[in-house]
Short mmCIF file of C-alpha atoms in Angstrom, two decimals:
data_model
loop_
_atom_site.label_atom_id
_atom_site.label_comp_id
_atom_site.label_asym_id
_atom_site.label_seq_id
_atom_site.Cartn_x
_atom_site.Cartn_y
_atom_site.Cartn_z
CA UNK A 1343 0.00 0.00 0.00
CA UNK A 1344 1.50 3.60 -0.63
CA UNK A 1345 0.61 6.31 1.02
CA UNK A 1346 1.37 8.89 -1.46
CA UNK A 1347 -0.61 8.35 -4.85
CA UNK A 1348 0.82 10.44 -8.06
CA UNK A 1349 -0.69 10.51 -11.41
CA UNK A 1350 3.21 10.45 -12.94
CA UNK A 1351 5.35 7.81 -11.19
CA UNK A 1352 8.01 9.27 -9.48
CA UNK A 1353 11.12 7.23 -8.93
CA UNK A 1354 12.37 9.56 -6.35
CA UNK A 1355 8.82 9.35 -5.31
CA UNK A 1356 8.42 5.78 -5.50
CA UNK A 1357 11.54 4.74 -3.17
CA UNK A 1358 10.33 7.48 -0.71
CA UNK A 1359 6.93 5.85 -1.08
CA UNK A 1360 8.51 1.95 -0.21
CA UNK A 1361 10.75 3.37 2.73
CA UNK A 1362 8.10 5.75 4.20
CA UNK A 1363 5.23 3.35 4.28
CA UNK A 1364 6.58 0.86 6.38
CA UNK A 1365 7.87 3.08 9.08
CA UNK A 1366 4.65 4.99 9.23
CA UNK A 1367 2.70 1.45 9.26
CA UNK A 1368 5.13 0.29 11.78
CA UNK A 1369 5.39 2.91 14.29
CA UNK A 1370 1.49 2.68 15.74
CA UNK A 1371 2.18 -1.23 16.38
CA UNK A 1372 5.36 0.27 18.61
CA UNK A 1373 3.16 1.76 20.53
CA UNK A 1374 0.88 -1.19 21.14
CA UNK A 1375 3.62 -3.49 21.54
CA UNK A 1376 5.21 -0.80 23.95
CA UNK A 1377 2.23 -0.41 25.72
CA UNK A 1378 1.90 -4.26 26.73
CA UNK A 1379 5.27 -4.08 27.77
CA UNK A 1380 5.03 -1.38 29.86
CA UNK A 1381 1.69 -2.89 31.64
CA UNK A 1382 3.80 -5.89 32.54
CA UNK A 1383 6.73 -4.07 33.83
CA UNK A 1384 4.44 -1.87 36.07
CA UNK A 1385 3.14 -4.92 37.11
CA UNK A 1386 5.64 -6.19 38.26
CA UNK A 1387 6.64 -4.10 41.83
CA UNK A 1388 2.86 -4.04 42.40
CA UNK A 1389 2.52 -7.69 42.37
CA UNK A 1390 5.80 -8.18 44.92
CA UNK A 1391 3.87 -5.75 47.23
CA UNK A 1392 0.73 -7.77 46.96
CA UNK A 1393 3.17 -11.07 47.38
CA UNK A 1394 4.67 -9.29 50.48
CA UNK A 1395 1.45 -8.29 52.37
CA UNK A 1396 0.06 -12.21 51.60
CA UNK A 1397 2.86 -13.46 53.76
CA UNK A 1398 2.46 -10.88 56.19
CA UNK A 1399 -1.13 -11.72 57.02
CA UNK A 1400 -0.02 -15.24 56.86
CA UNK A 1401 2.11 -14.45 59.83
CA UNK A 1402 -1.04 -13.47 61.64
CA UNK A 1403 -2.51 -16.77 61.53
CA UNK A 1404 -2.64 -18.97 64.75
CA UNK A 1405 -4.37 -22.13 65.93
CA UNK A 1406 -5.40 -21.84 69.76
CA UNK A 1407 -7.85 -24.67 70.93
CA UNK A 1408 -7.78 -25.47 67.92
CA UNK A 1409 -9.93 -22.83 66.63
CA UNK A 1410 -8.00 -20.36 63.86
CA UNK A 1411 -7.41 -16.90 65.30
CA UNK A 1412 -6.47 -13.68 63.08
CA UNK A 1413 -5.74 -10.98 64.76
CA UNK A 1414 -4.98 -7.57 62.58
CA UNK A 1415 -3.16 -4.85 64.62
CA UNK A 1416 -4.29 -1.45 63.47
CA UNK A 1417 -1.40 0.17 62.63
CA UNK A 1418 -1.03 -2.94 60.37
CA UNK A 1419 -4.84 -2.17 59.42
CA UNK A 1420 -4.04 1.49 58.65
CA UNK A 1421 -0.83 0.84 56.36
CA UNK A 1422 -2.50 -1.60 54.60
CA UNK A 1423 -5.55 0.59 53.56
CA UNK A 1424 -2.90 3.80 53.02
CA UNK A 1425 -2.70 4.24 49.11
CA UNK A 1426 -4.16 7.62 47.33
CA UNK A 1427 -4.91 6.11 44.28
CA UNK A 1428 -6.03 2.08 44.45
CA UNK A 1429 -8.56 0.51 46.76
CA UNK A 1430 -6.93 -2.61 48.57
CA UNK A 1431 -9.32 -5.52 49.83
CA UNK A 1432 -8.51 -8.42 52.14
CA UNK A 1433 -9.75 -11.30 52.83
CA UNK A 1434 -9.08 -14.19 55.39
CA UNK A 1435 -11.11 -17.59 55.88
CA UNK A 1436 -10.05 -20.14 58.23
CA UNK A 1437 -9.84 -23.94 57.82
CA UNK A 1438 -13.70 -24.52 57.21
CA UNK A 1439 -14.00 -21.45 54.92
CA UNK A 1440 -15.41 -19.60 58.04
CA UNK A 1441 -15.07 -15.84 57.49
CA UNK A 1442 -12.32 -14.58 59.73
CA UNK A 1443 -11.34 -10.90 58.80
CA UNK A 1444 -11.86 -8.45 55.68
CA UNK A 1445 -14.19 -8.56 52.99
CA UNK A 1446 -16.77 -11.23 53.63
CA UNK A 1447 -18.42 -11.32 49.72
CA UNK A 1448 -15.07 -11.43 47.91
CA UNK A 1449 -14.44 -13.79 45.22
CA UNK A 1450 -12.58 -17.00 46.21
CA UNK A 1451 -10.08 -18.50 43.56
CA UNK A 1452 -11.09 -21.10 40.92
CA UNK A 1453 -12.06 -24.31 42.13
CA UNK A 1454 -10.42 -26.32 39.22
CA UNK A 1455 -6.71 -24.90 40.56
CA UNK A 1456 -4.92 -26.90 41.90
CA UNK A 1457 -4.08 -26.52 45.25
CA UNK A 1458 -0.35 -24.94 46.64
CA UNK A 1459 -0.13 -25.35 50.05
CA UNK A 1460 2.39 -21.95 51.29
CA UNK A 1461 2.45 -20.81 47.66
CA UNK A 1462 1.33 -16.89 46.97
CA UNK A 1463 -0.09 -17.05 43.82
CA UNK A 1464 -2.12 -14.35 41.21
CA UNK A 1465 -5.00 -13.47 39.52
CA UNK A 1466 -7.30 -11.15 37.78
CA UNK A 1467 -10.76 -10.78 39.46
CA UNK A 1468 -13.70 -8.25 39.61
CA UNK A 1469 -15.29 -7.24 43.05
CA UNK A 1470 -17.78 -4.56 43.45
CA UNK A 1471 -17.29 -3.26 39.51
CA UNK A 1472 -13.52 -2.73 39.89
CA UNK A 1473 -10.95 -4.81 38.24
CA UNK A 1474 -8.53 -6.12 40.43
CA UNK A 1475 -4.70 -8.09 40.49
CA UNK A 1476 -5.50 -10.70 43.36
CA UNK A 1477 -2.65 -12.04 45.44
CA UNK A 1478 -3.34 -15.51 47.28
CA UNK A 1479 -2.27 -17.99 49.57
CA UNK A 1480 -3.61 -20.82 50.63
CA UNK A 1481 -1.93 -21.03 54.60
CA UNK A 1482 -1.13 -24.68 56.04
CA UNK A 1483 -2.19 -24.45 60.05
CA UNK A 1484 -0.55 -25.75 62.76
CA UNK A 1485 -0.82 -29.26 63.82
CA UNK A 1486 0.79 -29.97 60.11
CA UNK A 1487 -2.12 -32.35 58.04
CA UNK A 1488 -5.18 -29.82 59.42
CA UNK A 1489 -6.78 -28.03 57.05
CA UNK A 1490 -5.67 -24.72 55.05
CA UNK A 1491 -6.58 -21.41 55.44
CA UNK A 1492 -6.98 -18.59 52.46
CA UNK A 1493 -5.43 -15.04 52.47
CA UNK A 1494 -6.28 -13.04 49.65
CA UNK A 1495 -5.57 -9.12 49.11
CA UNK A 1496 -6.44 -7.69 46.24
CA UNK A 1497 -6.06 -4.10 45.47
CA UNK A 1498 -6.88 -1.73 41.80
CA UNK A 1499 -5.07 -1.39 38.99
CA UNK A 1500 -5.04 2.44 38.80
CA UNK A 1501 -1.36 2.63 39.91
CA UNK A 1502 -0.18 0.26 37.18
CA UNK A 1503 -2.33 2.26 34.62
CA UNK A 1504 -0.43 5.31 35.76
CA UNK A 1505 3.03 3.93 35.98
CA UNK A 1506 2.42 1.96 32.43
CA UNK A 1507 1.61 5.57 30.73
CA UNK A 1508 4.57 7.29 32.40
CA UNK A 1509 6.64 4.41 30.41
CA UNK A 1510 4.53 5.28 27.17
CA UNK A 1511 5.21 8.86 27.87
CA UNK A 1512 9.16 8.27 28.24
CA UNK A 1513 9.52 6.01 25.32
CA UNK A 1514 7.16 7.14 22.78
CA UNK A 1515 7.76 11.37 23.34
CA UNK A 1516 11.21 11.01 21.98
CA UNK A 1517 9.56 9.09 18.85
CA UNK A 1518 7.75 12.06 18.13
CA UNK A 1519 11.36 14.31 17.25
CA UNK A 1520 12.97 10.95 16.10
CA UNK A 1521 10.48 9.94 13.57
CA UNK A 1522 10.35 13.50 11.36
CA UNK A 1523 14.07 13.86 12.10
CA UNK A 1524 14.32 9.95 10.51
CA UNK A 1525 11.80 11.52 7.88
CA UNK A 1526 14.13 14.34 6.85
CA UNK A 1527 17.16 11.90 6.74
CA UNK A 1528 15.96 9.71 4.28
CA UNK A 1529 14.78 12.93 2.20
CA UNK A 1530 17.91 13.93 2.45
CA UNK A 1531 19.37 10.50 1.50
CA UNK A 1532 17.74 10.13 -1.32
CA UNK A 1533 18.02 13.48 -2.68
CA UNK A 1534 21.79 12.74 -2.49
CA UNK A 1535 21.37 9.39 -4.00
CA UNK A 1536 19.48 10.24 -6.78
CA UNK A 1537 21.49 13.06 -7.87
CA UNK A 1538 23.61 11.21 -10.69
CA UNK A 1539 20.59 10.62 -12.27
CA UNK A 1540 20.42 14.39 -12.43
CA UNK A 1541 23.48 14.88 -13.66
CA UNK A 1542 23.07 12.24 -16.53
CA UNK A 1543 20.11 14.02 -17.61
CA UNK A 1544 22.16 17.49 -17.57
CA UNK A 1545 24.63 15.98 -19.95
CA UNK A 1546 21.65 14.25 -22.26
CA UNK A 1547 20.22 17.39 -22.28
CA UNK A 1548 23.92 19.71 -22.76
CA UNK A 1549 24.09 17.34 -26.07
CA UNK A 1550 23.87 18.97 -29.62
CA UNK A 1551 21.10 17.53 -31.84
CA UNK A 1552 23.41 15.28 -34.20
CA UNK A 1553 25.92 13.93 -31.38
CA UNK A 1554 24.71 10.47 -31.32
CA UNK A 1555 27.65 9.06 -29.54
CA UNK A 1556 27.76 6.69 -26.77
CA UNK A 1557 26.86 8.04 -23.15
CA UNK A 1558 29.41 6.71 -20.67
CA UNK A 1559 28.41 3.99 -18.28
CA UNK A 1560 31.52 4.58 -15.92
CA UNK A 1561 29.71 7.79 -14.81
CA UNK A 1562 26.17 6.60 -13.34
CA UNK A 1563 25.28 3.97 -10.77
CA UNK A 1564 25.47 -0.05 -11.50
CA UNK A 1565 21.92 -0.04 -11.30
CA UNK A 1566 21.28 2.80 -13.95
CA UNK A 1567 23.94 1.17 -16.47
CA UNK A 1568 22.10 -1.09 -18.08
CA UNK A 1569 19.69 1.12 -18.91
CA UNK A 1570 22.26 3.34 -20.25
CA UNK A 1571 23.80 0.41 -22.50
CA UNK A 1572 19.80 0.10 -23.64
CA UNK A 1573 20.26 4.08 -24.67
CA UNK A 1574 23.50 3.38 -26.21
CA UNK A 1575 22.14 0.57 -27.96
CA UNK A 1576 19.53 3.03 -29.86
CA UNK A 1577 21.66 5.52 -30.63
CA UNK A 1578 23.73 3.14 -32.60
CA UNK A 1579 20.91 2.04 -34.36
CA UNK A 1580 19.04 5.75 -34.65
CA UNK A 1581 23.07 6.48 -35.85
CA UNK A 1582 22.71 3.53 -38.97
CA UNK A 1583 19.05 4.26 -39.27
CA UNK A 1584 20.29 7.84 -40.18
CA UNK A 1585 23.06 6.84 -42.05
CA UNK A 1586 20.85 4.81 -43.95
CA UNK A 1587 18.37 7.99 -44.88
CA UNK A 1588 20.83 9.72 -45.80
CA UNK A 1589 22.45 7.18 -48.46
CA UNK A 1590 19.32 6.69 -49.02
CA UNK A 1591 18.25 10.08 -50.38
CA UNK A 1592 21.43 10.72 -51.95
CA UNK A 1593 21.27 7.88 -54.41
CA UNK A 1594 17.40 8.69 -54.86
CA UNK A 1595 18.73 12.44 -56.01
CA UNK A 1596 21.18 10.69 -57.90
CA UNK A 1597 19.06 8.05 -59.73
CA UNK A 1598 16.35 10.81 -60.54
CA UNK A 1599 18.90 12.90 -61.93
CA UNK A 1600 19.20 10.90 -65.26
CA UNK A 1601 15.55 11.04 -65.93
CA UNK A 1602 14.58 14.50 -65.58
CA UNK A 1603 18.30 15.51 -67.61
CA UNK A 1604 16.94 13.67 -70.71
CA UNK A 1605 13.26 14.94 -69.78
CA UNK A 1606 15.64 18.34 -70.15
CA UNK A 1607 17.45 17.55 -73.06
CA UNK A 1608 14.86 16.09 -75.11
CA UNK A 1609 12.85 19.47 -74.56
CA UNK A 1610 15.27 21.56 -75.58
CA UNK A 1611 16.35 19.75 -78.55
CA UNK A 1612 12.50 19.75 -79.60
CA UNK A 1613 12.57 23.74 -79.38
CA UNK A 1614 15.68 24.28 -81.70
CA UNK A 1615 15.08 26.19 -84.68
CA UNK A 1616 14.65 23.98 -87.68
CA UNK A 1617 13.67 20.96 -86.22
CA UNK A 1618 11.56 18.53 -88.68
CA UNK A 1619 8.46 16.68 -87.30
CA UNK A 1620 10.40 13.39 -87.47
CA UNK A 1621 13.05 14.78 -84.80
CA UNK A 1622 9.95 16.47 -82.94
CA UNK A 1623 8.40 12.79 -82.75
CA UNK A 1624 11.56 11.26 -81.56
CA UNK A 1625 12.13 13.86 -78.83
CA UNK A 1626 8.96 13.36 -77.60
CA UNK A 1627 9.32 10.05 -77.95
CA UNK A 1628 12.42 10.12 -75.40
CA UNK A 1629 10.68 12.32 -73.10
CA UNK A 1630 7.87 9.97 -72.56
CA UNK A 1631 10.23 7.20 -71.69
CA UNK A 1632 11.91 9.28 -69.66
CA UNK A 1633 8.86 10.14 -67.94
CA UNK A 1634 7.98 6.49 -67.54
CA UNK A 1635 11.22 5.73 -65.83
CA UNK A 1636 11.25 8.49 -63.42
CA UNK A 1637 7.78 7.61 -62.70
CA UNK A 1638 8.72 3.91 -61.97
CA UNK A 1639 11.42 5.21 -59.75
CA UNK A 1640 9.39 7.02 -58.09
CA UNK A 1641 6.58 4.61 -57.36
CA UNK A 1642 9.29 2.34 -56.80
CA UNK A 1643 10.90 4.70 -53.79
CA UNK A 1644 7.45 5.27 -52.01
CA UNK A 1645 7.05 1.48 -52.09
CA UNK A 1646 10.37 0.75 -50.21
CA UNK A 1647 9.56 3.27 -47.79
CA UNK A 1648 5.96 1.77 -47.62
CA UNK A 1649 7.89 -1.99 -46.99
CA UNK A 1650 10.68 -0.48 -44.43
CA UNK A 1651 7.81 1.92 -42.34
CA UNK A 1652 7.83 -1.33 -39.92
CA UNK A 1653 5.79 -4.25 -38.94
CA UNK A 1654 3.72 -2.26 -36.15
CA UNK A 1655 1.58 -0.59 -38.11
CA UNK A 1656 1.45 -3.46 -40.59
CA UNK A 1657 -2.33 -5.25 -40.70
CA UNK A 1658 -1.80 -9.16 -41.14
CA UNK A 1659 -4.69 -11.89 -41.99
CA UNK A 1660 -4.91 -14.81 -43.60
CA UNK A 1661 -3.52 -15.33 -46.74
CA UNK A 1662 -3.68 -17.78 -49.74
CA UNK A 1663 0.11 -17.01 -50.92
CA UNK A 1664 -0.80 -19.29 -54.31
CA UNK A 1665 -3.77 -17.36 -54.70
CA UNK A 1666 -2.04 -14.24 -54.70
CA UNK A 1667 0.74 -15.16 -57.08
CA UNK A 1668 -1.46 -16.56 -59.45
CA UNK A 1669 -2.98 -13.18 -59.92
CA UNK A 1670 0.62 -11.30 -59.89
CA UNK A 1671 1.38 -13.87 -62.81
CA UNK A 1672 -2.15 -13.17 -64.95
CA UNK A 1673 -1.14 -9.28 -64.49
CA UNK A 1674 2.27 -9.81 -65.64
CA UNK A 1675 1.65 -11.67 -68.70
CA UNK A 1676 0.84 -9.13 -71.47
CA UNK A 1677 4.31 -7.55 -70.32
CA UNK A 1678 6.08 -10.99 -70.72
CA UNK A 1679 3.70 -11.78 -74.33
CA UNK A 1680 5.32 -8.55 -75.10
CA UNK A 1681 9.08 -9.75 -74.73
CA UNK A 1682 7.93 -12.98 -76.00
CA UNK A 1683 8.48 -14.46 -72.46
CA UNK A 1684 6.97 -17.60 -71.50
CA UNK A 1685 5.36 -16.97 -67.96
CA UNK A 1686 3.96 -19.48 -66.23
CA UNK A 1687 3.06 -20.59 -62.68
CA UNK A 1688 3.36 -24.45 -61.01
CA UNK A 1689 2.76 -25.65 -57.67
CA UNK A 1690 0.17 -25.48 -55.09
CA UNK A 1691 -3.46 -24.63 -56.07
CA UNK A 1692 -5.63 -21.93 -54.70
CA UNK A 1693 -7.60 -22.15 -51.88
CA UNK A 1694 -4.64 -25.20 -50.47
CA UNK A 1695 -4.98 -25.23 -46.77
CA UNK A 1696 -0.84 -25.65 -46.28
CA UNK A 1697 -0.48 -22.72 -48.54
CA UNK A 1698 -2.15 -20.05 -46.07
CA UNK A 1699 -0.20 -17.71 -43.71
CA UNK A 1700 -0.76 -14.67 -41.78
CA UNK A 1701 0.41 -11.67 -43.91
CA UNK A 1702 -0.17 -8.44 -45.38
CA UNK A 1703 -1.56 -9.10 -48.57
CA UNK A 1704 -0.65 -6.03 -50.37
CA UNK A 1705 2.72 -6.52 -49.14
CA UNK A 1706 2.96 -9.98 -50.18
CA UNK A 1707 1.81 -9.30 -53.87
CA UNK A 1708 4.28 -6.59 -54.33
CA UNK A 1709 7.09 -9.38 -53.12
CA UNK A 1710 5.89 -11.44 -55.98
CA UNK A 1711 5.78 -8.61 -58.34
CA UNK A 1712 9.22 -7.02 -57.75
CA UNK A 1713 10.47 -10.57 -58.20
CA UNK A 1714 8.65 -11.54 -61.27
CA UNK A 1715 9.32 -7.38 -62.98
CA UNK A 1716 13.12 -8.12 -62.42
CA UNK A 1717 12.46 -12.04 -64.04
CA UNK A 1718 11.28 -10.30 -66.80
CA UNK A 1719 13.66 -7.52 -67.57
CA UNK A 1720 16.63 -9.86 -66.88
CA UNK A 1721 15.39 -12.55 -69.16
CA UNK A 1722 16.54 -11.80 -72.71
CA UNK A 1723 14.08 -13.46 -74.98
CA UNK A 1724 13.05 -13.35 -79.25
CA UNK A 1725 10.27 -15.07 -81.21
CA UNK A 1726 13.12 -17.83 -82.36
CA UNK A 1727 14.55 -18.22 -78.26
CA UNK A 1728 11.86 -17.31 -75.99
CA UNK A 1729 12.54 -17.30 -72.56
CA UNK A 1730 11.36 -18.95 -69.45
CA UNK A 1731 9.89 -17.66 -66.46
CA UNK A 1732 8.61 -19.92 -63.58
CA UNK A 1733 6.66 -18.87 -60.31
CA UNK A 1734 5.98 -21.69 -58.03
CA UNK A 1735 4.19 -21.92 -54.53
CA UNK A 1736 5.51 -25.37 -52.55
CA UNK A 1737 3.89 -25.83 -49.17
CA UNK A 1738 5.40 -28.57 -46.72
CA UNK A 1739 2.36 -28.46 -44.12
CA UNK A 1740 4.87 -31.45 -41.73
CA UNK A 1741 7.74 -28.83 -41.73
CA UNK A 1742 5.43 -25.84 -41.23
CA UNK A 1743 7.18 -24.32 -44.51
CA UNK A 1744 5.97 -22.29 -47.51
CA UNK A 1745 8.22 -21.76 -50.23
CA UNK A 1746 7.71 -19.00 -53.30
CA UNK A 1747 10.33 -19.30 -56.44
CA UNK A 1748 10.40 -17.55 -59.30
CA UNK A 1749 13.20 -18.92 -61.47
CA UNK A 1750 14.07 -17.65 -65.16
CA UNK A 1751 16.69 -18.57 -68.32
CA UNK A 1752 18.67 -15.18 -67.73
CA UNK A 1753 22.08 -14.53 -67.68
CA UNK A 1754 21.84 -15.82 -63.61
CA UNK A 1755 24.11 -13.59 -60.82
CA UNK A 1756 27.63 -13.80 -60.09
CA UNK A 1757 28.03 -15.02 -56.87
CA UNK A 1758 30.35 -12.53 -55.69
CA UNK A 1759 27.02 -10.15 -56.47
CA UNK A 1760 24.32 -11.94 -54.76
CA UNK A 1761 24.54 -10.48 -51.58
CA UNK A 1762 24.79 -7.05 -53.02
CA UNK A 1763 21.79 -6.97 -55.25
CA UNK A 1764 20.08 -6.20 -52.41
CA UNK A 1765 21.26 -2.69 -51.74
CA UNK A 1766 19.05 -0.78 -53.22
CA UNK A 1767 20.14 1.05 -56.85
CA UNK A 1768 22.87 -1.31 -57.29
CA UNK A 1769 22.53 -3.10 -60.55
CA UNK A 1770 24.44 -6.08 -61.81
CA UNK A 1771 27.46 -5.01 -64.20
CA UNK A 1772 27.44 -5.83 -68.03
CA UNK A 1773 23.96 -5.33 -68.95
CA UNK A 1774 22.14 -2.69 -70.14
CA UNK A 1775 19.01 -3.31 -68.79
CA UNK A 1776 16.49 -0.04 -67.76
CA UNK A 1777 15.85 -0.36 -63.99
CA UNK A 1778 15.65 1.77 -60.81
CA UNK A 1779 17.69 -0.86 -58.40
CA UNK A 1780 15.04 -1.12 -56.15
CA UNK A 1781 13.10 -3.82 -56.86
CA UNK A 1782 15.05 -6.39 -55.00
CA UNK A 1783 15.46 -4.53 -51.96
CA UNK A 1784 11.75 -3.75 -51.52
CA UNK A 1785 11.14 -7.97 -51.73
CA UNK A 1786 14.01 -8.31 -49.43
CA UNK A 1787 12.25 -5.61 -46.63
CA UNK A 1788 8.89 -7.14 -47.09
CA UNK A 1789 9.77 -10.56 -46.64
CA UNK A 1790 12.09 -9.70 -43.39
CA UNK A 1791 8.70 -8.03 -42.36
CA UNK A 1792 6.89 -11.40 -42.74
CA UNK A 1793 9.90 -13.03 -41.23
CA UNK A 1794 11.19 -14.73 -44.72
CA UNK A 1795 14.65 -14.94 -46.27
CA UNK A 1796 15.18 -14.54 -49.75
CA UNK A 1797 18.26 -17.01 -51.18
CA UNK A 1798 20.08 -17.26 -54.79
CA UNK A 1799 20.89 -19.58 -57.01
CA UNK A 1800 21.51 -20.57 -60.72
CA UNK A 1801 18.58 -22.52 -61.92
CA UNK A 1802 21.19 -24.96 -64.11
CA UNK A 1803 24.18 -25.09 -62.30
CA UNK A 1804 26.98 -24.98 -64.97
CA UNK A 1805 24.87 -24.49 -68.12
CA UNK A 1806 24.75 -21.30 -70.04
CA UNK A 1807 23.09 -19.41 -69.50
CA UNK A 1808 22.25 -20.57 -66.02
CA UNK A 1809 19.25 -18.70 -64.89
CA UNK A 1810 18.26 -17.26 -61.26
CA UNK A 1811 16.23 -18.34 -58.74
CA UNK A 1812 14.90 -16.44 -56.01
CA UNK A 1813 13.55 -18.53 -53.05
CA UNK A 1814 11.53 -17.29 -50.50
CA UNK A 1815 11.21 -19.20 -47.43
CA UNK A 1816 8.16 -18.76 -45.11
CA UNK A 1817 9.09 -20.48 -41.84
CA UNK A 1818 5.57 -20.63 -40.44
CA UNK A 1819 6.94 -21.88 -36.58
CA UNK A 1820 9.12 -18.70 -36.34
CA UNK A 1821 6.66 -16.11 -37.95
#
């Protein structure tokens, strides 16, 4: 339980919180606990007086003709009754229970005790609407074997009431300074304690917007250093993710630069003087390809930054991944007709069970896109050698795999280049093939996003030309 509630958690607030409440919670049972100790402590004198004056009327006690006498002097009489603040009662009955001296209605002691012969022993009793601490003796008589007389005095408990709260008094006033002094120490305590906190959030805060360097974990307290390393951690990666942007948009200026120059040239070749409707065609000829390729780079560009804009946002159901790459392949083929390519797909049908997964399908059919647009422009291909173009679904429902090819009778990729067809604008040497360079690395972000890998290989090992194919593995266990 706390006894300080904040809307904001506090961790200055929350230790004082955790080493208040306890001492606050504790300090009331003190006083209870002090309070039963003190009642037995007072008790304690009181009872040896009570013990004392048992014996003493014990004394008084004689057998003459055998008949019990008790005889109370009255000076005895006097000091006995002489207390300001507690009533004392005696009683004494001789060896019949025949009322000898005192009070004649008092309460005699239990009659399941067992009998002490000489032994003063206590109680707690009521007589006459008081509470009272009994002291009692049960009083052999002389021959020895007769029967035993009872002395009893009794007296109230007001003196023990006042001498217990003059022991609350002495042990709980000092409390009262102690406890806000303890207060104010462990304010103070923690105030010091938490002040390299403080000064790690000075420096944090001295920084300059772009110094993304480490924060030292020498300077704070072992408990606050891992936390730190946590900081450090993301700065290295906000450091890459910014290094990243910035490559990023440099080679995105760079790639649109080509486009829009021959968008530039084109134009001003078509406004020279003299120029015949033939060159006028082919300029604007070359500006509408141009236009097409800076348009594909763009749409290209706000698809990879679609793909890397993270999983969190990303809305997943279920998926029929053969499904969906059957339609990528019926949207592709006029393309491929046009290149004389022969597209086709193989593998598991729609609506297969083993084929499903949890996915984004927009997502997934711009994966099989980008894979199958890069097929295509890769695959060289004429009405006497057309080439070949495969996309294939396998599902393996034991292993809790699905697996999406797309393999084609290009030129293939070096191996030395597989890994680095990934980056995006880099583009294989040696061919002269129109692209953007981003193709590959949007497939490669949406399929880490699904967690997938995407692998290379030659389709015919060793033959020429030995082809590509890009596997994409869909490990449903780990997804």
């Amino acid at each position: 339980m706390k006894l300080f509630q904040r809307e904001q958690r506090s961790l200055f607030g929350e230790i004082l919180d955790w080493m208040l409440t306890p001492l606050l919670l504790l300090w009331p049972i003190s006083l209870v606990l002090t309070w039963l100790v003190a009642q037995n402590i007072a008790g304690k004198p009181f009872d040896r007086t009570l013990e004392y004056n048992v014996n003493a009327l014990a004394q008084l006690l004689v057998v003459r003709d055998q008949q019990v006498q008790f005889s109370l002097p009255l000076p005895a009489r006097k000091l006995l009754g002489a207390d300001d603040a507690d009533m004392v009662f005696y009683q004494v009955l001789g060896a019949r229970g025949e009322y000898l001296s005192g009070e004649r209605d008092f309460p005699a002691p239990s009659e399941d005790e067992v009998v002490q012969p000489g032994k003063v022993s206590l109680r707690d009793d009521r007589h006459a609407g008081q509470d009272l601490r009994v002291a009692y003796m049960w009083v052999p008589l002389e021959p020895p074997g007769s029967q035993l007389a009872l002395v009893q005095v009794a007296e109230t408990l007001d003196k023990r009431s006042i001498l217990a709260a003059e022991i609350i008094k002495g042990v709980m006033l000092p409390q009262f300074v102690t406890l806000p002094l303890a207060v104010l120490l462990v304010w103070l305590a923690l105030v010091q304690a938490i002040k390299p906190l403080n000064r790690l959030e000075e420096r944090i805060r001295a920084r300059r917007p772009d110094d993304l360097s480490p924060l030292d974990t020498q300077t704070v307290p072992l408990e606050v250093a891992p936390l730190v390393a946590s900081v450090n951690d993301l700065l290295l990666r906000l450091k890459d993710s910014i290094g990243t942007q910035k490559r990023f948009l440099a080679d995105a200026a760079h790639q649109l630069k080509t486009p829009l120059a021959g968008l530039r040239m084109q134009a001003d070749l078509a406004q020279r003087e003299g120029t015949s409707t033939e060159e006028l065609k082919q300029s604007l000829r070359q500006i509408g390809r141009a236009s097409i390729r800076a348009t594909h780079t763009v749409n290209q560009l706000l698809a990879l930054a679609r793909a890397e804009a993270g999983t969190a946002a990303m809305q997943r159901q279920p998926c029929d991944l053969a499904r969906l790459t059957m339609e990528v392949v019926q949207d592709c083929v006029p393309r491929a007709m046009d290149k004389h390519i022969d597209l086709g797909y193989e593998g598991a049908g729609a609506g297969t069970p083993a084929a499903t997964l949890d996915a984004n399908p927009t997502l997934l059919k711009e994966l099989v896109r980008n894979l199958l647009d890069n097929a295509i422009n890769y695959t060289p291909s004429s009405v006497e050698r057309p080439g070949v173009i495969t996309a294939r679904v396998l599902a393996d429902p034991f292993g809790n795999v699905i697996v999406l090819q797309v393999e084609d009778s290009g030129p293939g990729i070096a191996a030395a280049e597989r890994e680095l067809v990934f980056q995006p604008f880099y583009r294989a040497l040696g061919n002269d093939v129109d692209g953007s360079g981003l193709g590959l690395p949007i497939a490669q972000e949406i399929a880490l996003q699904h967690g997938a890998h995407i692998t290379v290989e030659d389709t015919r090992p060793g033959q020429k030309p030995p082809g590509a194919r890009f596997t994409v593995r869909f490990d449903l266990g780990h997804a």
